[in-house]
Short mmCIF file of C-alpha atoms and ligand atoms in Angstrom, two decimals:
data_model
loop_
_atom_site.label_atom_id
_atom_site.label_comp_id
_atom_site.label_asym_id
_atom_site.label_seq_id
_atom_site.Cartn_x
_atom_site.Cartn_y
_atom_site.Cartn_z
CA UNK Z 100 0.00 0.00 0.00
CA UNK Z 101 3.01 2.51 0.90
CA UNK Z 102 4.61 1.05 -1.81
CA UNK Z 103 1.80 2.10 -4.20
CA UNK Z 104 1.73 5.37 -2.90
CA UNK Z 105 4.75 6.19 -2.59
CA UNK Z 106 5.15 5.72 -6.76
CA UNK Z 107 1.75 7.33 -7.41
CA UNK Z 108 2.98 10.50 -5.59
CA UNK Z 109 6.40 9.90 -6.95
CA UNK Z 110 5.00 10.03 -10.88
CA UNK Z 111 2.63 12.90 -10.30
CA UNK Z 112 5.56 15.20 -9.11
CA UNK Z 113 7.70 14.03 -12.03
CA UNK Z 114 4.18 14.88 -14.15
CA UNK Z 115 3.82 18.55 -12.63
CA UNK Z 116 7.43 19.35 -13.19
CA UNK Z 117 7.26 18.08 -16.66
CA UNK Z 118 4.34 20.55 -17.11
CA UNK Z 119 6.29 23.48 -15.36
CA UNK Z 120 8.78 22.89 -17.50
CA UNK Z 121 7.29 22.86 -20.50
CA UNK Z 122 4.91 25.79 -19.67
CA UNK Z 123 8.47 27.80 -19.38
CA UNK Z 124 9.78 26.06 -22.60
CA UNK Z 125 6.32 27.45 -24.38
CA UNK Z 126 6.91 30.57 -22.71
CA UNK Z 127 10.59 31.43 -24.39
CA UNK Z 128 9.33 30.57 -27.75
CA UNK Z 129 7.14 32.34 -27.47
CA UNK Z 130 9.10 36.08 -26.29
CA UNK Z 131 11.20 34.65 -29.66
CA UNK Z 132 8.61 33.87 -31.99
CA UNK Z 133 5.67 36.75 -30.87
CA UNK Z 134 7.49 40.22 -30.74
CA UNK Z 135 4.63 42.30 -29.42
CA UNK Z 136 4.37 41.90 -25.92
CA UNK Z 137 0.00 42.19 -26.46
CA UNK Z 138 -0.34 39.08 -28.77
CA UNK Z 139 2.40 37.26 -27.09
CA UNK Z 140 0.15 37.41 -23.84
CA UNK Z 141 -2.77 36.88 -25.64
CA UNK Z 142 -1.53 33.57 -27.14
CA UNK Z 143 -0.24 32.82 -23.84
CA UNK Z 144 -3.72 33.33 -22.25
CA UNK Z 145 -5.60 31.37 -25.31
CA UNK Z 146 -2.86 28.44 -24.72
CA UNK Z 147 -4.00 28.38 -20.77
CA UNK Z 148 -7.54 28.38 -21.32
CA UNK Z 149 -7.19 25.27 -23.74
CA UNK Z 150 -5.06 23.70 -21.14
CA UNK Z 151 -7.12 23.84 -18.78
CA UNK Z 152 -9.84 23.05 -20.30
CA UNK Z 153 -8.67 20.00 -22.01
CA UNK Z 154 -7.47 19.47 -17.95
CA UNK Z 155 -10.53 19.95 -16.26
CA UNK Z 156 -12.71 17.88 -19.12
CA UNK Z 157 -10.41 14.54 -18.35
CA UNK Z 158 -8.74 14.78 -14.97
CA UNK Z 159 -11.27 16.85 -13.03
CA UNK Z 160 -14.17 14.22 -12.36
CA UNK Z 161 -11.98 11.46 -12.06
CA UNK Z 162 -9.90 13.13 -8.93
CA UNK Z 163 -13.17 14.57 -8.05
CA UNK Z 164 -13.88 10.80 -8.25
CA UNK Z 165 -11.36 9.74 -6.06
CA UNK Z 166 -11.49 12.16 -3.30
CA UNK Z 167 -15.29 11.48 -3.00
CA UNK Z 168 -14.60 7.79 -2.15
CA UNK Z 169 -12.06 8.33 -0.35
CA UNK Z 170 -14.42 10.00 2.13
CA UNK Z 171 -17.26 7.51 1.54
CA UNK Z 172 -14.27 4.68 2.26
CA UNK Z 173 -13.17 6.99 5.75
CA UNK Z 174 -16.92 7.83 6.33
CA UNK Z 175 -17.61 3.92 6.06
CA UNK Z 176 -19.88 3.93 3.59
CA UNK Z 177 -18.65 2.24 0.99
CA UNK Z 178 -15.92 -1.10 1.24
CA UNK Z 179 -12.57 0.42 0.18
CA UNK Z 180 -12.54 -2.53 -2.59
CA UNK Z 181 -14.49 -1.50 -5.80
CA UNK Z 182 -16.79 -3.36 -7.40
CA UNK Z 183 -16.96 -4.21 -11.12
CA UNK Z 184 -19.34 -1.50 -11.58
CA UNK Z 185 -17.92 1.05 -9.49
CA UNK Z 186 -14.45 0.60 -11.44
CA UNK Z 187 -16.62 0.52 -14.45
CA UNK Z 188 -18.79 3.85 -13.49
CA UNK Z 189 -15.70 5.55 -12.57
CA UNK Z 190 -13.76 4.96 -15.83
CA UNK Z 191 -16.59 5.98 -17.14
CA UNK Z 192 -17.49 9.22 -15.57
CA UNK Z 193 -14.17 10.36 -15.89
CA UNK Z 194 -14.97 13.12 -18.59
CA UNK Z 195 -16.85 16.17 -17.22
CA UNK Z 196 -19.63 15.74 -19.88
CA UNK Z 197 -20.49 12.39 -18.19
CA UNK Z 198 -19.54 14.11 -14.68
CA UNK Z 199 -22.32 16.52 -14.90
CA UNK Z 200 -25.10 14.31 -16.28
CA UNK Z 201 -24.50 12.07 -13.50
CA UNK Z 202 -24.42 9.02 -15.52
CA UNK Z 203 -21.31 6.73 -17.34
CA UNK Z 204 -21.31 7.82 -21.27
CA UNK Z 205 -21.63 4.86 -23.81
CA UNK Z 206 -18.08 4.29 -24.80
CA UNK Z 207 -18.57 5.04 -28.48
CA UNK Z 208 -17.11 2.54 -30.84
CA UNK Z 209 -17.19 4.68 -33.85
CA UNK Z 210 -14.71 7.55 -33.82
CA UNK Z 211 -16.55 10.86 -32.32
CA UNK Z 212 -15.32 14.39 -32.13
CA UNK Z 213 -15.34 14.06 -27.84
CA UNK Z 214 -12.68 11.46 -28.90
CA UNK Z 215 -10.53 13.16 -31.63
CA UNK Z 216 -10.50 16.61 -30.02
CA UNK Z 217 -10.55 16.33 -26.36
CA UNK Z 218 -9.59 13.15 -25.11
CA UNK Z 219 -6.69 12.18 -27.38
CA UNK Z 220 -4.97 15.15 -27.65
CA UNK Z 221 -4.86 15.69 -23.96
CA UNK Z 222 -3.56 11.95 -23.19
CA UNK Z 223 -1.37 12.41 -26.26
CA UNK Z 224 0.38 15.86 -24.85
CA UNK Z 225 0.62 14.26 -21.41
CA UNK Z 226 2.55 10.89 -22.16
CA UNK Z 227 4.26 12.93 -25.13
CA UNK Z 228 5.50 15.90 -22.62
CA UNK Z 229 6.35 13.63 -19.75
CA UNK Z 230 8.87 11.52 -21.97
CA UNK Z 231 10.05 14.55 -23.50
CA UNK Z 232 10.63 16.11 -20.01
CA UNK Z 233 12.42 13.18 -18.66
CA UNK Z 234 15.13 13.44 -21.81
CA UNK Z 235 15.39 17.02 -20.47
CA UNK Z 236 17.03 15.85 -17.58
CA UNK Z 237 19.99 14.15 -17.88
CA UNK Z 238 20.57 17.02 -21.08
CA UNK Z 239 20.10 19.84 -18.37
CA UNK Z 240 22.27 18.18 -15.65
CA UNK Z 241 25.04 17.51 -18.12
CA UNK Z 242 24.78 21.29 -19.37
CA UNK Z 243 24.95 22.08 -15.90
CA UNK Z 244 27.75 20.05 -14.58
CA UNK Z 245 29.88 21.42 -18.30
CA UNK Z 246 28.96 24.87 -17.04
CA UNK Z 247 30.05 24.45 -13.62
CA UNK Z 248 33.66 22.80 -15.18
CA UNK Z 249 34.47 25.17 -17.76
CA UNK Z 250 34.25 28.20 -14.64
CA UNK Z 251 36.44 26.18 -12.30
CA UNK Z 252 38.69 25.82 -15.50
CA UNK Z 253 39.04 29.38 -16.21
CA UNK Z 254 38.91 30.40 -12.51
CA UNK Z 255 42.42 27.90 -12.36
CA UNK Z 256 43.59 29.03 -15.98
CA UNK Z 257 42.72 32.96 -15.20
CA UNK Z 258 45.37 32.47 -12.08
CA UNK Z 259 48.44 34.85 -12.90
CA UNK Z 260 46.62 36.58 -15.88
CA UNK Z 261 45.70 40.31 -16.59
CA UNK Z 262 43.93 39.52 -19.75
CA UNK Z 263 40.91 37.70 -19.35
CA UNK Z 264 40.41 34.69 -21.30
CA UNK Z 265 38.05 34.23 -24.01
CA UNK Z 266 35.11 31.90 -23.03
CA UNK Z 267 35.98 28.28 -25.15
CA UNK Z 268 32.36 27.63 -26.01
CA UNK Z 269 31.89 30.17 -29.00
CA UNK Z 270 28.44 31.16 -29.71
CA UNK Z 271 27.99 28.84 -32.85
CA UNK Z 272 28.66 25.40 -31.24
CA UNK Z 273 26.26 26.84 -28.22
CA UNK Z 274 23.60 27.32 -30.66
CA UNK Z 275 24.29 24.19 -32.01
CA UNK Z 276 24.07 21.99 -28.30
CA UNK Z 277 21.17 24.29 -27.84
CA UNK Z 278 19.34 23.03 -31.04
CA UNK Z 279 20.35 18.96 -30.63
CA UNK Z 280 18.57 19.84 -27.01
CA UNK Z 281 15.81 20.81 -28.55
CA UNK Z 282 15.36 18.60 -31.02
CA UNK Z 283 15.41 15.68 -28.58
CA UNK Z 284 13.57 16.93 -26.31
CA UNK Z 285 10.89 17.63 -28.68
CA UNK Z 286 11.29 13.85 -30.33
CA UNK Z 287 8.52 12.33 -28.28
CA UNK Z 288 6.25 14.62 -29.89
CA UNK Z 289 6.94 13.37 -33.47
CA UNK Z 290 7.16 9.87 -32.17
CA UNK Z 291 3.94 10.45 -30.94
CA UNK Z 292 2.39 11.65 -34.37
CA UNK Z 293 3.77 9.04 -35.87
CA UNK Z 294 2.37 6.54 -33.43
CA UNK Z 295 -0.99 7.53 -33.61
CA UNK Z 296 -1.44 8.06 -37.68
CA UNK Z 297 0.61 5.57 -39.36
CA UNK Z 298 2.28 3.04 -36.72
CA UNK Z 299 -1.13 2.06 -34.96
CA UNK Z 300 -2.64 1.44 -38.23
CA UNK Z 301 0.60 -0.43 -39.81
CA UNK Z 302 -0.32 -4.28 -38.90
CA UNK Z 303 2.48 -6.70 -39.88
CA UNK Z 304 1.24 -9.76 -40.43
CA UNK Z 305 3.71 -12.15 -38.74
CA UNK Z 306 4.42 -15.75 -39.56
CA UNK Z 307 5.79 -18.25 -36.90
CA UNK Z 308 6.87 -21.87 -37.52
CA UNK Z 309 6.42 -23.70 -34.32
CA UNK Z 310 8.11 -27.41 -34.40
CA UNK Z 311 5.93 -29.47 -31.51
CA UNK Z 312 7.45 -33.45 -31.78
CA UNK Z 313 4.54 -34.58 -30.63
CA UNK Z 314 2.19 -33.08 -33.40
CA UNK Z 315 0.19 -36.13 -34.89
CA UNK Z 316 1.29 -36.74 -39.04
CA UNK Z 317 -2.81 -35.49 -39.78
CA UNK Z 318 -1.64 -31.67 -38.48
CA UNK Z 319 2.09 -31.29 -40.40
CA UNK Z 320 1.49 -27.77 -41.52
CA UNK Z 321 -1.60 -26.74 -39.61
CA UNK Z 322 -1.76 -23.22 -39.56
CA UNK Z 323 -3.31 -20.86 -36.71
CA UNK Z 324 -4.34 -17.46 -36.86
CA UNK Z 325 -3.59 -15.61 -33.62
CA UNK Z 326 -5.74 -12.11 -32.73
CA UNK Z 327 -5.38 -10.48 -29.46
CA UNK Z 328 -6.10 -7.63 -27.56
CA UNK Z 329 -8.66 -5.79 -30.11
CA UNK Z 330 -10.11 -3.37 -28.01
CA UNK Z 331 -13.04 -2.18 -29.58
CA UNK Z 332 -13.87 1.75 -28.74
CA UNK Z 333 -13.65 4.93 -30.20
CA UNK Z 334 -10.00 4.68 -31.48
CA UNK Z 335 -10.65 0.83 -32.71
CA UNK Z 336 -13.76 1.19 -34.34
CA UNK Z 337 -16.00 -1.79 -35.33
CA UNK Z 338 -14.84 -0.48 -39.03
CA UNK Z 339 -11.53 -0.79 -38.16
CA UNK Z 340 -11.68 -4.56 -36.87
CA UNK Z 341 -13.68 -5.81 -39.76
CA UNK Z 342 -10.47 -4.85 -42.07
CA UNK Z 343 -8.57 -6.83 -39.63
CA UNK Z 344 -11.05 -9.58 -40.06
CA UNK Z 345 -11.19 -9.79 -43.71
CA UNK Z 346 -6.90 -10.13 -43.16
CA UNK Z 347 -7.48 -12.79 -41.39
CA UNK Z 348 -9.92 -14.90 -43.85
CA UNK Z 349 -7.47 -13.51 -46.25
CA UNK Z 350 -4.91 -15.69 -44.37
CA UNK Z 351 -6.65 -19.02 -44.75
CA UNK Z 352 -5.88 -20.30 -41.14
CA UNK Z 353 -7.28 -23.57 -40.11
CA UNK Z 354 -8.57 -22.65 -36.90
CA UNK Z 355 -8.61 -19.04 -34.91
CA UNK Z 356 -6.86 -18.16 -31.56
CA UNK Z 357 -8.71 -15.07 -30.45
CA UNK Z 358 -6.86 -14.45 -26.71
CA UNK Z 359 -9.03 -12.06 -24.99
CA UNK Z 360 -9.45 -8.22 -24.11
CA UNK Z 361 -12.52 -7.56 -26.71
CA UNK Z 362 -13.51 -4.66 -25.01
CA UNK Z 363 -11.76 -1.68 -23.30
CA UNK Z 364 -13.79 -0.87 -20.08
CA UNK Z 365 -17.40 -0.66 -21.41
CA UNK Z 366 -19.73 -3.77 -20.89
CA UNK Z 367 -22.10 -2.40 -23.64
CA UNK Z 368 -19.92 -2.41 -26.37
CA UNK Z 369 -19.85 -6.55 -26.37
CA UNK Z 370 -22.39 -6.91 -28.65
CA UNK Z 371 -20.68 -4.96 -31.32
CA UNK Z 372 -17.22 -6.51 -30.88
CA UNK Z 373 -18.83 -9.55 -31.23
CA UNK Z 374 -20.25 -9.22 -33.75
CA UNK Z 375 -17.79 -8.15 -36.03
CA UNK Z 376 -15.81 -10.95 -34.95
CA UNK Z 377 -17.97 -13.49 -35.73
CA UNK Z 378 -17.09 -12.61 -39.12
CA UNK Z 379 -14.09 -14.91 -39.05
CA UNK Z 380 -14.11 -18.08 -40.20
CA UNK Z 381 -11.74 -21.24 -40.36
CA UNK Z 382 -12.41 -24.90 -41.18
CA UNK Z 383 -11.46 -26.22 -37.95
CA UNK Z 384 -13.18 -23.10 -36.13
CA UNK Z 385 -12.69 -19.93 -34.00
CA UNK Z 386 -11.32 -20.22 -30.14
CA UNK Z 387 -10.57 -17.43 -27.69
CA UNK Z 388 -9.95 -16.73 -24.22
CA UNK Z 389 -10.88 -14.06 -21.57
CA UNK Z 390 -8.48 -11.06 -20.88
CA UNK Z 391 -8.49 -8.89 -18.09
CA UNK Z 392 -10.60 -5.88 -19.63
CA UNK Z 393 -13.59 -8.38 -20.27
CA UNK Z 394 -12.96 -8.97 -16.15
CA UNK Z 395 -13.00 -5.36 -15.54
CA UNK Z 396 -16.03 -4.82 -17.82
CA UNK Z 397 -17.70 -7.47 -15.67
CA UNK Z 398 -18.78 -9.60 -19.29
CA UNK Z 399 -16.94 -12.75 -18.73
CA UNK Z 400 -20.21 -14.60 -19.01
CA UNK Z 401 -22.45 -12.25 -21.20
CA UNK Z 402 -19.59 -12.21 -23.88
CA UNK Z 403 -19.01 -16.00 -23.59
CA UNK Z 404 -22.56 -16.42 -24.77
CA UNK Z 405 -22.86 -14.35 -27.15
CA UNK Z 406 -19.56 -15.62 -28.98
CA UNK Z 407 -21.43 -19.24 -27.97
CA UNK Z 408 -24.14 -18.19 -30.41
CA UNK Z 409 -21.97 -17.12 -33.45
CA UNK Z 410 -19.94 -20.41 -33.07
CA UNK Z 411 -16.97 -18.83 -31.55
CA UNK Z 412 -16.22 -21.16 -28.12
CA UNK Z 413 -13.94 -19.15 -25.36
CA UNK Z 414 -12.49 -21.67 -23.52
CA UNK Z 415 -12.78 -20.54 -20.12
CA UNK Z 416 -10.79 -23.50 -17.61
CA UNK Z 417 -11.67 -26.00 -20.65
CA UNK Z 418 -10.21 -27.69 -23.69
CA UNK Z 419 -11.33 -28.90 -27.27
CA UNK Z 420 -10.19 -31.73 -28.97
CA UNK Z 421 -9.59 -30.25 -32.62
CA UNK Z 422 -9.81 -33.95 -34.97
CA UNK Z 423 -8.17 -34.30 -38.39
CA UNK Z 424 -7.92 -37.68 -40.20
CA UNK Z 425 -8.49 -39.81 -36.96
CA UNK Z 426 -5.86 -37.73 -34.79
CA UNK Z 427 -6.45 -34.51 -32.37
CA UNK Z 428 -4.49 -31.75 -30.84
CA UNK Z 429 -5.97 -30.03 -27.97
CA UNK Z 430 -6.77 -26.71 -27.22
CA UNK Z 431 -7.22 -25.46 -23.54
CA UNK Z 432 -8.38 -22.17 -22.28
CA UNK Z 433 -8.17 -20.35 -19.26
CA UNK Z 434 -9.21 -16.83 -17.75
CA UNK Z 435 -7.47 -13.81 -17.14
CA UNK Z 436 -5.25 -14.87 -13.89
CA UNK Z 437 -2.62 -12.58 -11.94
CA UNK Z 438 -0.40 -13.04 -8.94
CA UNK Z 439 -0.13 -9.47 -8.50
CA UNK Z 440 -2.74 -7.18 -8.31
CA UNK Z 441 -3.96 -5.15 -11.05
CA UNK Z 442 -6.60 -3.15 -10.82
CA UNK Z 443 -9.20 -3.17 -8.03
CA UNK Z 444 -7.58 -5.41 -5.30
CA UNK Z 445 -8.24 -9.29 -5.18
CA UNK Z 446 -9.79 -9.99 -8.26
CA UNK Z 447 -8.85 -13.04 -10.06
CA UNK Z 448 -5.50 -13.18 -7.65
CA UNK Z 449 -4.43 -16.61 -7.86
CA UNK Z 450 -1.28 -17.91 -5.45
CA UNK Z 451 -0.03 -20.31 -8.03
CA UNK Z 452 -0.91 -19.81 -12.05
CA UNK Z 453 -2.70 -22.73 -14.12
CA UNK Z 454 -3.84 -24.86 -11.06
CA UNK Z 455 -5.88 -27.55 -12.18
CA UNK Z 456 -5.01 -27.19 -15.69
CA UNK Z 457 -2.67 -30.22 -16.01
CA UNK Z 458 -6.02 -32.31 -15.64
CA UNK Z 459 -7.44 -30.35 -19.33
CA UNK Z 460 -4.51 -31.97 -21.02
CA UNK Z 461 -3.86 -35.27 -23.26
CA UNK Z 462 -0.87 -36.86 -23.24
CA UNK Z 463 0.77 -37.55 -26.48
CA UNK Z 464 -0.64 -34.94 -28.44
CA UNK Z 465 0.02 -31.54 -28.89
CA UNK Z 466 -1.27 -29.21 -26.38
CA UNK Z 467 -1.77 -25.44 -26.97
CA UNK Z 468 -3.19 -22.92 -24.16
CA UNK Z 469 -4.63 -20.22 -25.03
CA UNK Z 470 -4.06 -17.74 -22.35
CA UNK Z 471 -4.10 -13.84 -21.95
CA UNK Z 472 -1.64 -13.28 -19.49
CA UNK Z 473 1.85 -14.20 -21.08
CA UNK Z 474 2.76 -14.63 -17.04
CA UNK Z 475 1.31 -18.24 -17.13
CA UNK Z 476 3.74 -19.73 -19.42
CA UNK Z 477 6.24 -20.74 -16.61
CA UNK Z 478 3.74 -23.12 -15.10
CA UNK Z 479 2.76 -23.83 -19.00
CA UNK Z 480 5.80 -24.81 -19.45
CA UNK Z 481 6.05 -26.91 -16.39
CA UNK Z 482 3.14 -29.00 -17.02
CA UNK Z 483 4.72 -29.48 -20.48
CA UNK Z 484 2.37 -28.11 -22.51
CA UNK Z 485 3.74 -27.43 -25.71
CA UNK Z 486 2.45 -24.33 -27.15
CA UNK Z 487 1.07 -20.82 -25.39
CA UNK Z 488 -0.59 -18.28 -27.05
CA UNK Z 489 -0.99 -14.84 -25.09
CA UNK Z 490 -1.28 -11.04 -25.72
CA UNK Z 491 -2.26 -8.94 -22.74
CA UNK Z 492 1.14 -6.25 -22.91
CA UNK Z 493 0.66 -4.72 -26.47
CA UNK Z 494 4.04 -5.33 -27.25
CA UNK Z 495 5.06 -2.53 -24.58
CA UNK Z 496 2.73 0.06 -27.00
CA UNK Z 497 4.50 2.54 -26.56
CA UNK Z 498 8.22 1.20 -26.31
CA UNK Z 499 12.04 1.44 -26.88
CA UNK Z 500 12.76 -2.13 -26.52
CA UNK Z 501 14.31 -1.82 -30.50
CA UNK Z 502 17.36 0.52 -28.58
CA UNK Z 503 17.26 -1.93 -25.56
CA UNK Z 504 14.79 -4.67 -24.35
CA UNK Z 505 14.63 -3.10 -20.75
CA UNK Z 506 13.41 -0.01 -22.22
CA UNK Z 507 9.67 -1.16 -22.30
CA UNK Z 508 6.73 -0.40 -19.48
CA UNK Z 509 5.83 -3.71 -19.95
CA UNK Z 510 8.58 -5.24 -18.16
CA UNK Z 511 7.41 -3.40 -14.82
CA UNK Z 512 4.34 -6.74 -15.40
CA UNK Z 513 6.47 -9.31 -17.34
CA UNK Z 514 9.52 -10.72 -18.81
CA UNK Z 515 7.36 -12.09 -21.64
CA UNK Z 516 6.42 -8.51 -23.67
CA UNK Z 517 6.39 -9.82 -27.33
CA UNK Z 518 7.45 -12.49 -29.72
CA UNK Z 519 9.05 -15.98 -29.32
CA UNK Z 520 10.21 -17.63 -25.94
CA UNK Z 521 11.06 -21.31 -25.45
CA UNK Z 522 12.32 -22.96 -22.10
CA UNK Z 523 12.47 -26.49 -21.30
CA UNK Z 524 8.77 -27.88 -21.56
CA UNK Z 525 7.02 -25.49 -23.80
CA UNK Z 526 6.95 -22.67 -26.33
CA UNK Z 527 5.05 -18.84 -25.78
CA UNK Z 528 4.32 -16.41 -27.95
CA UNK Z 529 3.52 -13.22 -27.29
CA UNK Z 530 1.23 -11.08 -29.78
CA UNK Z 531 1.04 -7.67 -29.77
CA UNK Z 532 -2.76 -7.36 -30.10
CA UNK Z 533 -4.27 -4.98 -32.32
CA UNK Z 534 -5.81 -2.28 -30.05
CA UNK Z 535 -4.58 0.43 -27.66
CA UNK Z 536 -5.48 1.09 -24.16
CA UNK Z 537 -5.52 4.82 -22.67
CA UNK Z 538 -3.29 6.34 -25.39
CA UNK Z 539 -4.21 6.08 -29.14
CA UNK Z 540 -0.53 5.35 -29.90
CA UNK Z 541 1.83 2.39 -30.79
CA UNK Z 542 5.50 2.85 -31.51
CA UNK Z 543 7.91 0.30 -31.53
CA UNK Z 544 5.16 -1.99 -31.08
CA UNK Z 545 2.57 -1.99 -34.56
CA UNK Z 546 -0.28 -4.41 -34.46
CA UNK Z 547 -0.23 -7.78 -35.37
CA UNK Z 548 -1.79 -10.91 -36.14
CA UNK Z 549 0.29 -13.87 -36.25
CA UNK Z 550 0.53 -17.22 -38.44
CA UNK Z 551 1.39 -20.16 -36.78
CA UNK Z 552 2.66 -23.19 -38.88
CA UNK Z 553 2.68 -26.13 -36.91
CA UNK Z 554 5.47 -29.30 -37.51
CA UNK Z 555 6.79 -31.87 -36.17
CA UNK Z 556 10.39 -31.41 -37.07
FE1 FE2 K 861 -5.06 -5.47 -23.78
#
């Protein structure tokens, strides 16, 4: 709990520096690039007002939110563990619009304006600024500490002279450190354009050959479609995941691994997700698990059944024997499952991952789990089951892991962020889904949907 708060408070300093600091950054381009002192105010006062409103339209109910139950939580009435639909209310009440009407807004799953000009421009500036403001660091303390050494220098070298000496830094190469500053510091927000109108929208199609030994002669070259993590909402329209669909008919796959998070945090946008997903077809059919969004949304069941009646089976604790000529592989599925809490407090906790799933498999055959949480695949891999499919971390979304693998938030949840992994007992891979949450932005991380080619050797 300390721990928690100690890193909340922690990241909103960092956050109000970075917007100090940028409000001052604004501010000297602004005596450079406005010369009258009236219109340079008067931009300055426009720029506020948008701030703030942008501001007070997506931060102001949610902390509003916050502080209210904390009191209801002191005042004891309320448990200090949220419910489904408390988390679900909150999330989302958390624009003002909402706020004031007293009631959680649809979550739209067609683009809207709300979307386009308030929300993701204001998320957008925020992650944008903040990673801009922490390359602004180190580049201001090294500027410093160079400062500080080239006036101890001269102080020592001035010793004994009448002349003072000229200051080594002429004003070209100053302008020049001054402008590679800038430009860095600035990068995020060009990554961040580029993330959110060509990268997001860039699937690769990957293609995987998995070698199992114990694949049966009748499924040599059986080929599985993987989708994860779609997301459906105003930023991955229904539109949107029908192209993805047609891709993946386009693909031909034998069967379909869909592995969970169909929604984003609204329970009545199921239907649609659905239903645009039961769109995909394969001759040996269309299997998914749970993820933790359809846990948050509180639609494990209601989404179950209504993939149930478009012939898509989530396998939720269960397996499928998939048959070709005589032989079978199986399938198993499980929900969402964490050993450290995410979200409201104790929900799907479990002490130990997979229990009870060694009792799904066959021996002798191929197994594959299908499981959202890439975390499971140690115990997958104990049990010996051959194949994992997960999704769950985006890829990292928004990530540096092509400078260094470290440099991805989604190592703060697992070791397993994307791609291939094989250990002594089994195989994981890791898709990158094709949604976003929070931010509409991918870099370093574009969607994808992956071909499996299953062999034997
Ligand atoms: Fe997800």
């Amino acid at each position: 709990m300390l721990q928690r708060f100690l890193i909340g408070s922690a990241v909103l300093l960092i956050l109000i520096a970075s917007q100090i600091f940028w409000a001052r950054q604004m501010r000297k381009w602004g005596a450079s690039l406005i010369p009258s002192a009236t219109w340079r105010r008067r931009a300055g006062m426009a720029g506020l007002l948008a701030y703030l409103l942008l501001l007070s339209y997506n931060l102001l109910p949610s902390l509003l939110g916050v502080v209210f139950n904390r009191i209801s939580v002191i005042a004891g009435a309320r448990s200090a563990a949220p419910t489904h639909g408390a988390l679900h209310a909150t999330l989302l009440q958390s624009h003002l619009w909402a706020w004031i009407r007293g009631v959680p807004s649809p979550e739209p799953i067609h683009l809207t304006f709300r979307a386009a000009l308030l929300q993701a421009p204001f998320w957008s500036w925020i992650i944008c600024s903040l990673a801009g403001f922490l390359i602004a660091i180190p580049l201001g303390l090294a500027d410093r500490i160079a400062r500080a050494a080239r006036w101890v220098y001269q102080r020592v070298a001035q010793v004994g002279r009448a002349v003072p000496l000229p200051n080594p830094v002429s004003l070209a190469r100053r302008r020049f450190l001054e402008r590679t500053a800038l430009a860095m510091t600035t990068a995020p927000f060009v990554a961040g354009a580029y993330g959110m109108f060509y990268e997001r929208l860039n699937l690769e199609i990957s293609h995987r050959r998995i070698k199992i030994p114990r694949l049966p002669g009748a499924f040599e070259g059986f080929r599985i479609a993987q989708l994860s993590d779609i997301h459906i909402g105003p930023f991955m329209p229904a539109e949107e995941i029908r192209r993805y669909v047609a891709i993946a008919n386009g693909l031909k796959p034998d069967l379909v691994a869909l592995t969970g998070d169909f929604v984003t945090w609204d329970p009545s946008t199921q239907s649609a997700v659905v239903d645009v997903l039961a769109g995909i077809k394969a001759p040996f059919g269309v299997y998914g698990c749970l993820g933790n969004h359809e846990m948050w949304a509180a639609v494990e069941d209601s989404i179950t059944r209504l993939f149930a009646r478009r012939d898509v089976r989530i396998l939720r604790g269960e397996r499928a024997l998939i048959r070709s000529g005589g032989e079978a592989i199986n399938l198993l599925g499980v929900d969402y499952q964490s050993r450290s809490p995410m979200g409201p407090r104790g929900q799907r906790l479990v002490r130990e991952y997979l229990q009870g799933v060694d009792r799904l498999m066959v021996p002798g055959t191929a197994n594959i789990l299908l499981s959202h949480n890439p975390n499971t695949f140690d115990r997958a891999a104990e049990y010996g089951i051959d194949l994992s499919l997960a999704g769950h971390t985006h890829g990292g979304q928004m990530t540096l892991e092509f400078v260094h693998p470290d440099l991805s938030p989604s190592r703060l949840i697992t070791p397993y962020v994307r791609g291939w992994f094989e250990k002594p007992g089994g195989q994981l891979y890791v898709n990158r889904g094709i949604g976003t949450i929070f931010v509409p932005i991918r870099f370093g991380a574009p969607p994808e949907i992956t071909v499996y080619e299953l062999v034997r050797s």
